Amino acid sequence: MYVMNTAPAPLLPVAAPAPVWARRGAHAIALCAVPSGLWRIAMASGVYVGYSEQVLRDVFDIPGWGIAYVVGLSVLAELAALFPLLLVSERWRPLRPRAMTAVAWTASVVLVLVALWQLVVAFTVESQTYMTSDTAQTVWAFIFAPLFAIPALMTAVTWSYAKRHRGQA
């Protein structure tokens, strides 16, 4: 009979659980992407969302290849909006804390830059001329407005994650 002596595994430092506000912020990010995703899916389905049939056909290629693009963009945006949930979850982490922190900070910076870029696009003359009415433009603005909360929320959730995992490999 063999007796194996096993040394106890070294304990890794355990990070504190995410604060309630960070958990709520991560969930809010996922919810902020829903209205614009539903709007895009409605657009791809042929529901009137403020664009004429000619604009849908000529600019967005709907019906046609544009349907796959618009639905795919909606799915991709929602999947990306679920990423912050990894920063507040204690269950599964695909990367080590240091790598996850780097990815999260990079995502935060990219989101801030994209939000600034979208503001420029939203206020250009060309982006406003496709809508058929001021009412449609107003509805569009309310539908897409929650997306502008995402960069601030992502930065706060990332800061919380980085603070809790400071010094871990």
PDB file of N, CA and C in Angstrom, residues 18-106:
ATOM      1  N   ALA A  18     -18.151  41.651  -5.380  1.00  0.00           N
ATOM      2  CA  ALA A  18     -18.475  42.940  -6.004  1.00  0.00           C
ATOM      3  C   ALA A  18     -19.520  43.661  -5.157  1.00  0.00           C
ATOM      4  N   PRO A  19     -19.348  44.971  -5.004  1.00  0.00           N
ATOM      5  CA  PRO A  19     -20.364  45.728  -4.261  1.00  0.00           C
ATOM      6  C   PRO A  19     -21.704  45.734  -5.019  1.00  0.00           C
ATOM      7  N   VAL A  20     -22.745  45.965  -4.294  1.00  0.00           N
ATOM      8  CA  VAL A  20     -24.091  45.951  -4.872  1.00  0.00           C
ATOM      9  C   VAL A  20     -24.198  46.937  -6.032  1.00  0.00           C
ATOM     10  N   TRP A  21     -23.629  48.140  -5.872  1.00  0.00           N
ATOM     11  CA  TRP A  21     -23.743  49.134  -6.936  1.00  0.00           C
ATOM     12  C   TRP A  21     -23.059  48.657  -8.218  1.00  0.00           C
ATOM     13  N   ALA A  22     -21.944  47.917  -8.094  1.00  0.00           N
ATOM     14  CA  ALA A  22     -21.257  47.412  -9.284  1.00  0.00           C
ATOM     15  C   ALA A  22     -22.086  46.319  -9.957  1.00  0.00           C
ATOM     16  N   ARG A  23     -22.710  45.455  -9.157  1.00  0.00           N
ATOM     17  CA  ARG A  23     -23.584  44.422  -9.723  1.00  0.00           C
ATOM     18  C   ARG A  23     -24.756  45.065 -10.469  1.00  0.00           C
ATOM     19  N   ARG A  24     -25.356  46.061  -9.853  1.00  0.00           N
ATOM     20  CA  ARG A  24     -26.475  46.748 -10.499  1.00  0.00           C
ATOM     21  C   ARG A  24     -26.030  47.455 -11.771  1.00  0.00           C
ATOM     22  N   GLY A  25     -24.841  48.049 -11.731  1.00  0.00           N
ATOM     23  CA  GLY A  25     -24.302  48.714 -12.918  1.00  0.00           C
ATOM     24  C   GLY A  25     -24.070  47.732 -14.056  1.00  0.00           C
ATOM     25  N   ALA A  26     -23.531  46.551 -13.746  1.00  0.00           N
ATOM     26  CA  ALA A  26     -23.294  45.538 -14.775  1.00  0.00           C
ATOM     27  C   ALA A  26     -24.609  45.062 -15.388  1.00  0.00           C
ATOM     28  N   HIS A  27     -25.614  44.875 -14.553  1.00  0.00           N
ATOM     29  CA  HIS A  27     -26.922  44.479 -15.076  1.00  0.00           C
ATOM     30  C   HIS A  27     -27.559  45.612 -15.884  1.00  0.00           C
ATOM     31  N   ALA A  28     -27.354  46.841 -15.457  1.00  0.00           N
ATOM     32  CA  ALA A  28     -27.895  47.986 -16.198  1.00  0.00           C
ATOM     33  C   ALA A  28     -27.278  48.082 -17.587  1.00  0.00           C
ATOM     34  N   ILE A  29     -25.999  47.751 -17.701  1.00  0.00           N
ATOM     35  CA  ILE A  29     -25.350  47.780 -19.020  1.00  0.00           C
ATOM     36  C   ILE A  29     -26.052  46.813 -19.966  1.00  0.00           C
ATOM     37  N   ALA A  30     -26.316  45.608 -19.469  1.00  0.00           N
ATOM     38  CA  ALA A  30     -27.012  44.619 -20.308  1.00  0.00           C
ATOM     39  C   ALA A  30     -28.394  45.122 -20.719  1.00  0.00           C
ATOM     40  N   LEU A  31     -29.073  45.797 -19.811  1.00  0.00           N
ATOM     41  CA  LEU A  31     -30.412  46.309 -20.117  1.00  0.00           C
ATOM     42  C   LEU A  31     -30.376  47.521 -21.045  1.00  0.00           C
ATOM     43  N   CYS A  32     -29.317  48.315 -20.971  1.00  0.00           N
ATOM     44  CA  CYS A  32     -29.219  49.508 -21.826  1.00  0.00           C
ATOM     45  C   CYS A  32     -29.143  49.149 -23.311  1.00  0.00           C
ATOM     46  N   ALA A  33     -28.654  47.986 -23.629  1.00  0.00           N
ATOM     47  CA  ALA A  33     -28.527  47.580 -25.032  1.00  0.00           C
ATOM     48  C   ALA A  33     -29.825  47.031 -25.609  1.00  0.00           C
ATOM     49  N   VAL A  34     -30.779  46.715 -24.766  1.00  0.00           N
ATOM     50  CA  VAL A  34     -32.016  46.067 -25.231  1.00  0.00           C
ATOM     51  C   VAL A  34     -32.876  46.967 -26.133  1.00  0.00           C
ATOM     52  N   PRO A  35     -33.184  48.216 -25.750  1.00  0.00           N
ATOM     53  CA  PRO A  35     -34.086  49.009 -26.607  1.00  0.00           C
ATOM     54  C   PRO A  35     -33.579  49.188 -28.039  1.00  0.00           C
ATOM     55  N   SER A  36     -32.302  49.505 -28.208  1.00  0.00           N
ATOM     56  CA  SER A  36     -31.782  49.706 -29.565  1.00  0.00           C
ATOM     57  C   SER A  36     -31.741  48.391 -30.334  1.00  0.00           C
ATOM     58  N   GLY A  37     -31.469  47.292 -29.643  1.00  0.00           N
ATOM     59  CA  GLY A  37     -31.488  45.988 -30.303  1.00  0.00           C
ATOM     60  C   GLY A  37     -32.878  45.633 -30.791  1.00  0.00           C
ATOM     61  N   LEU A  38     -33.876  45.870 -29.963  1.00  0.00           N
ATOM     62  CA  LEU A  38     -35.254  45.598 -30.376  1.00  0.00           C
ATOM     63  C   LEU A  38     -35.669  46.504 -31.531  1.00  0.00           C
ATOM     64  N   TRP A  39     -35.208  47.756 -31.497  1.00  0.00           N
ATOM     65  CA  TRP A  39     -35.513  48.696 -32.580  1.00  0.00           C
ATOM     66  C   TRP A  39     -34.915  48.192 -33.897  1.00  0.00           C
ATOM     67  N   ARG A  40     -33.657  47.721 -33.841  1.00  0.00           N
ATOM     68  CA  ARG A  40     -33.013  47.203 -35.058  1.00  0.00           C
ATOM     69  C   ARG A  40     -33.731  45.957 -35.578  1.00  0.00           C
ATOM     70  N   ILE A  41     -34.126  45.074 -34.653  1.00  0.00           N
ATOM     71  CA  ILE A  41     -34.836  43.860 -35.074  1.00  0.00           C
ATOM     72  C   ILE A  41     -36.190  44.224 -35.685  1.00  0.00           C
ATOM     73  N   ALA A  42     -36.857  45.212 -35.117  1.00  0.00           N
ATOM     74  CA  ALA A  42     -38.120  45.679 -35.707  1.00  0.00           C
ATOM     75  C   ALA A  42     -37.866  46.229 -37.106  1.00  0.00           C
ATOM     76  N   MET A  43     -36.799  46.974 -37.262  1.00  0.00           N
ATOM     77  CA  MET A  43     -36.446  47.531 -38.561  1.00  0.00           C
ATOM     78  C   MET A  43     -36.194  46.408 -39.564  1.00  0.00           C
ATOM     79  N   ALA A  44     -35.466  45.372 -39.145  1.00  0.00           N
ATOM     80  CA  ALA A  44     -35.169  44.247 -40.030  1.00  0.00           C
ATOM     81  C   ALA A  44     -36.422  43.441 -40.356  1.00  0.00           C
ATOM     82  N   SER A  45     -37.402  43.484 -39.469  1.00  0.00           N
ATOM     83  CA  SER A  45     -38.650  42.731 -39.666  1.00  0.00           C
ATOM     84  C   SER A  45     -39.663  43.472 -40.519  1.00  0.00           C
ATOM     85  N   GLY A  46     -39.359  44.698 -40.886  1.00  0.00           N
ATOM     86  CA  GLY A  46     -40.265  45.455 -41.730  1.00  0.00           C
ATOM     87  C   GLY A  46     -41.216  46.361 -40.975  1.00  0.00           C
ATOM     88  N   VAL A  47     -41.051  46.466 -39.668  1.00  0.00           N
ATOM     89  CA  VAL A  47     -41.878  47.370 -38.866  1.00  0.00           C
ATOM     90  C   VAL A  47     -41.398  48.799 -39.128  1.00  0.00           C
ATOM     91  N   TYR A  48     -42.327  49.708 -39.270  1.00  0.00           N
ATOM     92  CA  TYR A  48     -41.962  51.109 -39.510  1.00  0.00           C
ATOM     93  C   TYR A  48     -41.244  51.670 -38.284  1.00  0.00           C
ATOM     94  N   VAL A  49     -40.015  52.118 -38.472  1.00  0.00           N
ATOM     95  CA  VAL A  49     -39.231  52.692 -37.377  1.00  0.00           C
ATOM     96  C   VAL A  49     -38.755  54.108 -37.702  1.00  0.00           C
ATOM     97  N   GLY A  50     -39.321  54.704 -38.733  1.00  0.00           N
ATOM     98  CA  GLY A  50     -38.958  56.080 -39.062  1.00  0.00           C
ATOM     99  C   GLY A  50     -38.266  56.244 -40.396  1.00  0.00           C
ATOM    100  N   TYR A  51     -37.955  55.136 -41.058  1.00  0.00           N
ATOM    101  CA  TYR A  51     -37.318  55.205 -42.367  1.00  0.00           C
ATOM    102  C   TYR A  51     -38.329  54.817 -43.437  1.00  0.00           C
ATOM    103  N   SER A  52     -38.252  55.484 -44.573  1.00  0.00           N
ATOM    104  CA  SER A  52     -39.126  55.125 -45.683  1.00  0.00           C
ATOM    105  C   SER A  52     -38.663  53.786 -46.273  1.00  0.00           C
ATOM    106  N   GLU A  53     -39.547  53.166 -47.041  1.00  0.00           N
ATOM    107  CA  GLU A  53     -39.182  51.893 -47.677  1.00  0.00           C
ATOM    108  C   GLU A  53     -38.003  52.070 -48.625  1.00  0.00           C
ATOM    109  N   GLN A  54     -37.943  53.219 -49.276  1.00  0.00           N
ATOM    110  CA  GLN A  54     -36.837  53.472 -50.200  1.00  0.00           C
ATOM    111  C   GLN A  54     -35.510  53.569 -49.444  1.00  0.00           C
ATOM    112  N   VAL A  55     -35.498  54.242 -48.294  1.00  0.00           N
ATOM    113  CA  VAL A  55     -34.272  54.348 -47.494  1.00  0.00           C
ATOM    114  C   VAL A  55     -33.857  52.973 -46.985  1.00  0.00           C
ATOM    115  N   LEU A  56     -34.822  52.201 -46.500  1.00  0.00           N
ATOM    116  CA  LEU A  56     -34.499  50.850 -46.032  1.00  0.00           C
ATOM    117  C   LEU A  56     -33.880  50.019 -47.152  1.00  0.00           C
ATOM    118  N   ARG A  57     -34.440  50.138 -48.332  1.00  0.00           N
ATOM    119  CA  ARG A  57     -33.950  49.362 -49.475  1.00  0.00           C
ATOM    120  C   ARG A  57     -32.599  49.881 -49.971  1.00  0.00           C
ATOM    121  N   ASP A  58     -32.478  51.192 -50.176  1.00  0.00           N
ATOM    122  CA  ASP A  58     -31.277  51.757 -50.798  1.00  0.00           C
ATOM    123  C   ASP A  58     -30.101  51.921 -49.825  1.00  0.00           C
ATOM    124  N   VAL A  59     -30.394  52.310 -48.607  1.00  0.00           N
ATOM    125  CA  VAL A  59     -29.321  52.600 -47.651  1.00  0.00           C
ATOM    126  C   VAL A  59     -28.967  51.381 -46.795  1.00  0.00           C
ATOM    127  N   PHE A  60     -29.993  50.697 -46.303  1.00  0.00           N
ATOM    128  CA  PHE A  60     -29.769  49.591 -45.363  1.00  0.00           C
ATOM    129  C   PHE A  60     -29.878  48.208 -46.009  1.00  0.00           C
ATOM    130  N   ASP A  61     -30.260  48.141 -47.283  1.00  0.00           N
ATOM    131  CA  ASP A  61     -30.419  46.882 -48.013  1.00  0.00           C
ATOM    132  C   ASP A  61     -31.397  45.943 -47.309  1.00  0.00           C
ATOM    133  N   ILE A  62     -32.534  46.516 -46.897  1.00  0.00           N
ATOM    134  CA  ILE A  62     -33.607  45.742 -46.263  1.00  0.00           C
ATOM    135  C   ILE A  62     -34.833  45.860 -47.148  1.00  0.00           C
ATOM    136  N   PRO A  63     -35.410  44.810 -47.662  1.00  0.00           N
ATOM    137  CA  PRO A  63     -35.021  43.423 -47.442  1.00  0.00           C
ATOM    138  C   PRO A  63     -33.775  43.077 -48.249  1.00  0.00           C
ATOM    139  N   GLY A  64     -33.032  42.135 -47.754  1.00  0.00           N
ATOM    140  CA  GLY A  64     -31.784  41.728 -48.383  1.00  0.00           C
ATOM    141  C   GLY A  64     -30.732  41.453 -47.322  1.00  0.00           C
ATOM    142  N   TRP A  65     -29.492  41.632 -47.723  1.00  0.00           N
ATOM    143  CA  TRP A  65     -28.350  41.373 -46.854  1.00  0.00           C
ATOM    144  C   TRP A  65     -28.392  42.226 -45.588  1.00  0.00           C
ATOM    145  N   GLY A  66     -29.002  43.371 -45.658  1.00  0.00           N
ATOM    146  CA  GLY A  66     -29.075  44.259 -44.499  1.00  0.00           C
ATOM    147  C   GLY A  66     -29.788  43.650 -43.312  1.00  0.00           C
ATOM    148  N   ILE A  67     -30.712  42.735 -43.537  1.00  0.00           N
ATOM    149  CA  ILE A  67     -31.419  42.084 -42.434  1.00  0.00           C
ATOM    150  C   ILE A  67     -30.431  41.314 -41.566  1.00  0.00           C
ATOM    151  N   ALA A  68     -29.576  40.512 -42.208  1.00  0.00           N
ATOM    152  CA  ALA A  68     -28.584  39.740 -41.450  1.00  0.00           C
ATOM    153  C   ALA A  68     -27.630  40.677 -40.706  1.00  0.00           C
ATOM    154  N   TYR A  69     -27.241  41.765 -41.362  1.00  0.00           N
ATOM    155  CA  TYR A  69     -26.330  42.725 -40.728  1.00  0.00           C
ATOM    156  C   TYR A  69     -26.976  43.363 -39.495  1.00  0.00           C
ATOM    157  N   VAL A  70     -28.207  43.825 -39.635  1.00  0.00           N
ATOM    158  CA  VAL A  70     -28.881  44.537 -38.541  1.00  0.00           C
ATOM    159  C   VAL A  70     -29.188  43.591 -37.377  1.00  0.00           C
ATOM    160  N   VAL A  71     -29.676  42.392 -37.675  1.00  0.00           N
ATOM    161  CA  VAL A  71     -29.954  41.424 -36.604  1.00  0.00           C
ATOM    162  C   VAL A  71     -28.641  40.979 -35.964  1.00  0.00           C
ATOM    163  N   GLY A  72     -27.635  40.717 -36.775  1.00  0.00           N
ATOM    164  CA  GLY A  72     -26.323  40.331 -36.235  1.00  0.00           C
ATOM    165  C   GLY A  72     -25.732  41.405 -35.347  1.00  0.00           C
ATOM    166  N   LEU A  73     -25.888  42.656 -35.749  1.00  0.00           N
ATOM    167  CA  LEU A  73     -25.398  43.766 -34.930  1.00  0.00           C
ATOM    168  C   LEU A  73     -26.125  43.813 -33.592  1.00  0.00           C
ATOM    169  N   SER A  74     -27.415  43.559 -33.603  1.00  0.00           N
ATOM    170  CA  SER A  74     -28.200  43.550 -32.365  1.00  0.00           C
ATOM    171  C   SER A  74     -27.730  42.434 -31.426  1.00  0.00           C
ATOM    172  N   VAL A  75     -27.532  41.250 -31.975  1.00  0.00           N
ATOM    173  CA  VAL A  75     -27.077  40.115 -31.168  1.00  0.00           C
ATOM    174  C   VAL A  75     -25.674  40.380 -30.638  1.00  0.00           C
ATOM    175  N   LEU A  76     -24.786  40.863 -31.484  1.00  0.00           N
ATOM    176  CA  LEU A  76     -23.414  41.158 -31.063  1.00  0.00           C
ATOM    177  C   LEU A  76     -23.378  42.228 -29.979  1.00  0.00           C
ATOM    178  N   ALA A  77     -24.182  43.262 -30.127  1.00  0.00           N
ATOM    179  CA  ALA A  77     -24.221  44.336 -29.125  1.00  0.00           C
ATOM    180  C   ALA A  77     -24.714  43.811 -27.783  1.00  0.00           C
ATOM    181  N   GLU A  78     -25.717  42.957 -27.796  1.00  0.00           N
ATOM    182  CA  GLU A  78     -26.228  42.420 -26.530  1.00  0.00           C
ATOM    183  C   GLU A  78     -25.218  41.475 -25.893  1.00  0.00           C
ATOM    184  N   LEU A  79     -24.551  40.661 -26.684  1.00  0.00           N
ATOM    185  CA  LEU A  79     -23.512  39.785 -26.136  1.00  0.00           C
ATOM    186  C   LEU A  79     -22.386  40.602 -25.513  1.00  0.00           C
ATOM    187  N   ALA A  80     -21.982  41.665 -26.186  1.00  0.00           N
ATOM    188  CA  ALA A  80     -20.941  42.534 -25.639  1.00  0.00           C
ATOM    189  C   ALA A  80     -21.416  43.208 -24.355  1.00  0.00           C
ATOM    190  N   ALA A  81     -22.695  43.540 -24.296  1.00  0.00           N
ATOM    191  CA  ALA A  81     -23.243  44.189 -23.101  1.00  0.00           C
ATOM    192  C   ALA A  81     -23.308  43.234 -21.913  1.00  0.00           C
ATOM    193  N   LEU A  82     -23.201  41.943 -22.160  1.00  0.00           N
ATOM    194  CA  LEU A  82     -23.190  40.961 -21.068  1.00  0.00           C
ATOM    195  C   LEU A  82     -21.800  40.795 -20.450  1.00  0.00           C
ATOM    196  N   PHE A  83     -20.747  41.254 -21.129  1.00  0.00           N
ATOM    197  CA  PHE A  83     -19.374  41.123 -20.623  1.00  0.00           C
ATOM    198  C   PHE A  83     -19.186  41.665 -19.210  1.00  0.00           C
ATOM    199  N   PRO A  84     -19.739  42.832 -18.869  1.00  0.00           N
ATOM    200  CA  PRO A  84     -19.526  43.346 -17.505  1.00  0.00           C
ATOM    201  C   PRO A  84     -20.043  42.421 -16.408  1.00  0.00           C
ATOM    202  N   LEU A  85     -20.967  41.533 -16.747  1.00  0.00           N
ATOM    203  CA  LEU A  85     -21.448  40.582 -15.740  1.00  0.00           C
ATOM    204  C   LEU A  85     -20.319  39.657 -15.281  1.00  0.00           C
ATOM    205  N   LEU A  86     -19.336  39.410 -16.156  1.00  0.00           N
ATOM    206  CA  LEU A  86     -18.171  38.619 -15.751  1.00  0.00           C
ATOM    207  C   LEU A  86     -17.346  39.342 -14.689  1.00  0.00           C
ATOM    208  N   LEU A  87     -17.399  40.656 -14.703  1.00  0.00           N
ATOM    209  CA  LEU A  87     -16.605  41.434 -13.754  1.00  0.00           C
ATOM    210  C   LEU A  87     -17.201  41.448 -12.353  1.00  0.00           C
ATOM    211  N   VAL A  88     -18.458  41.105 -12.230  1.00  0.00           N
ATOM    212  CA  VAL A  88     -19.103  41.107 -10.912  1.00  0.00           C
ATOM    213  C   VAL A  88     -19.491  39.702 -10.463  1.00  0.00           C
ATOM    214  N   SER A  89     -19.265  38.714 -11.310  1.00  0.00           N
ATOM    215  CA  SER A  89     -19.631  37.343 -10.989  1.00  0.00           C
ATOM    216  C   SER A  89     -18.487  36.637 -10.280  1.00  0.00           C
ATOM    217  N   GLU A  90     -18.826  35.760  -9.379  1.00  0.00           N
ATOM    218  CA  GLU A  90     -17.822  34.960  -8.688  1.00  0.00           C
ATOM    219  C   GLU A  90     -17.760  33.555  -9.285  1.00  0.00           C
ATOM    220  N   ARG A  91     -18.536  33.278 -10.293  1.00  0.00           N
ATOM    221  CA  ARG A  91     -18.655  31.920 -10.818  1.00  0.00           C
ATOM    222  C   ARG A  91     -17.565  31.558 -11.813  1.00  0.00           C
ATOM    223  N   TRP A  92     -17.587  32.169 -12.966  1.00  0.00           N
ATOM    224  CA  TRP A  92     -16.695  31.766 -14.051  1.00  0.00           C
ATOM    225  C   TRP A  92     -15.929  32.965 -14.559  1.00  0.00           C
ATOM    226  N   ARG A  93     -14.625  32.787 -14.664  1.00  0.00           N
ATOM    227  CA  ARG A  93     -13.779  33.846 -15.216  1.00  0.00           C
ATOM    228  C   ARG A  93     -12.919  33.246 -16.313  1.00  0.00           C
ATOM    229  N   PRO A  94     -13.044  33.733 -17.524  1.00  0.00           N
ATOM    230  CA  PRO A  94     -12.280  33.158 -18.632  1.00  0.00           C
ATOM    231  C   PRO A  94     -10.801  33.552 -18.615  1.00  0.00           C
ATOM    232  N   LEU A  95     -10.452  34.587 -17.882  1.00  0.00           N
ATOM    233  CA  LEU A  95      -9.072  35.069 -17.852  1.00  0.00           C
ATOM    234  C   LEU A  95      -8.626  35.291 -16.408  1.00  0.00           C
ATOM    235  N   ARG A  96      -7.322  35.384 -16.232  1.00  0.00           N
ATOM    236  CA  ARG A  96      -6.793  35.741 -14.911  1.00  0.00           C
ATOM    237  C   ARG A  96      -7.177  37.183 -14.606  1.00  0.00           C
ATOM    238  N   PRO A  97      -7.217  37.534 -13.319  1.00  0.00           N
ATOM    239  CA  PRO A  97      -7.667  38.888 -12.950  1.00  0.00           C
ATOM    240  C   PRO A  97      -6.901  40.016 -13.650  1.00  0.00           C
ATOM    241  N   ARG A  98      -5.586  39.899 -13.764  1.00  0.00           N
ATOM    242  CA  ARG A  98      -4.811  40.973 -14.401  1.00  0.00           C
ATOM    243  C   ARG A  98      -5.194  41.132 -15.872  1.00  0.00           C
ATOM    244  N   ALA A  99      -5.348  40.001 -16.578  1.00  0.00           N
ATOM    245  CA  ALA A  99      -5.735  40.057 -17.992  1.00  0.00           C
ATOM    246  C   ALA A  99      -7.164  40.577 -18.137  1.00  0.00           C
ATOM    247  N   MET A 100      -8.038  40.131 -17.245  1.00  0.00           N
ATOM    248  CA  MET A 100      -9.430  40.585 -17.290  1.00  0.00           C
ATOM    249  C   MET A 100      -9.509  42.088 -17.043  1.00  0.00           C
ATOM    250  N   THR A 101      -8.693  42.583 -16.129  1.00  0.00           N
ATOM    251  CA  THR A 101      -8.659  44.018 -15.856  1.00  0.00           C
ATOM    252  C   THR A 101      -8.212  44.790 -17.090  1.00  0.00           C
ATOM    253  N   ALA A 102      -7.183  44.289 -17.767  1.00  0.00           N
ATOM    254  CA  ALA A 102      -6.702  44.964 -18.982  1.00  0.00           C
ATOM    255  C   ALA A 102      -7.775  44.980 -20.072  1.00  0.00           C
ATOM    256  N   VAL A 103      -8.457  43.854 -20.248  1.00  0.00           N
ATOM    257  CA  VAL A 103      -9.528  43.787 -21.249  1.00  0.00           C
ATOM    258  C   VAL A 103     -10.655  44.755 -20.888  1.00  0.00           C
ATOM    259  N   ALA A 104     -11.006  44.784 -19.603  1.00  0.00           N
ATOM    260  CA  ALA A 104     -12.108  45.655 -19.164  1.00  0.00           C
ATOM    261  C   ALA A 104     -11.752  47.126 -19.341  1.00  0.00           C
ATOM    262  N   TRP A 105     -10.521  47.529 -18.989  1.00  0.00           N
ATOM    263  CA  TRP A 105     -10.124  48.931 -19.173  1.00  0.00           C
ATOM    264  C   TRP A 105     -10.092  49.295 -20.657  1.00  0.00           C
ATOM    265  N   THR A 106      -9.625  48.369 -21.483  1.00  0.00           N
ATOM    266  CA  THR A 106      -9.617  48.612 -22.924  1.00  0.00           C
ATOM    267  C   THR A 106     -11.045  48.793 -23.435  1.00  0.00           C
TER     268      THR A 106
END
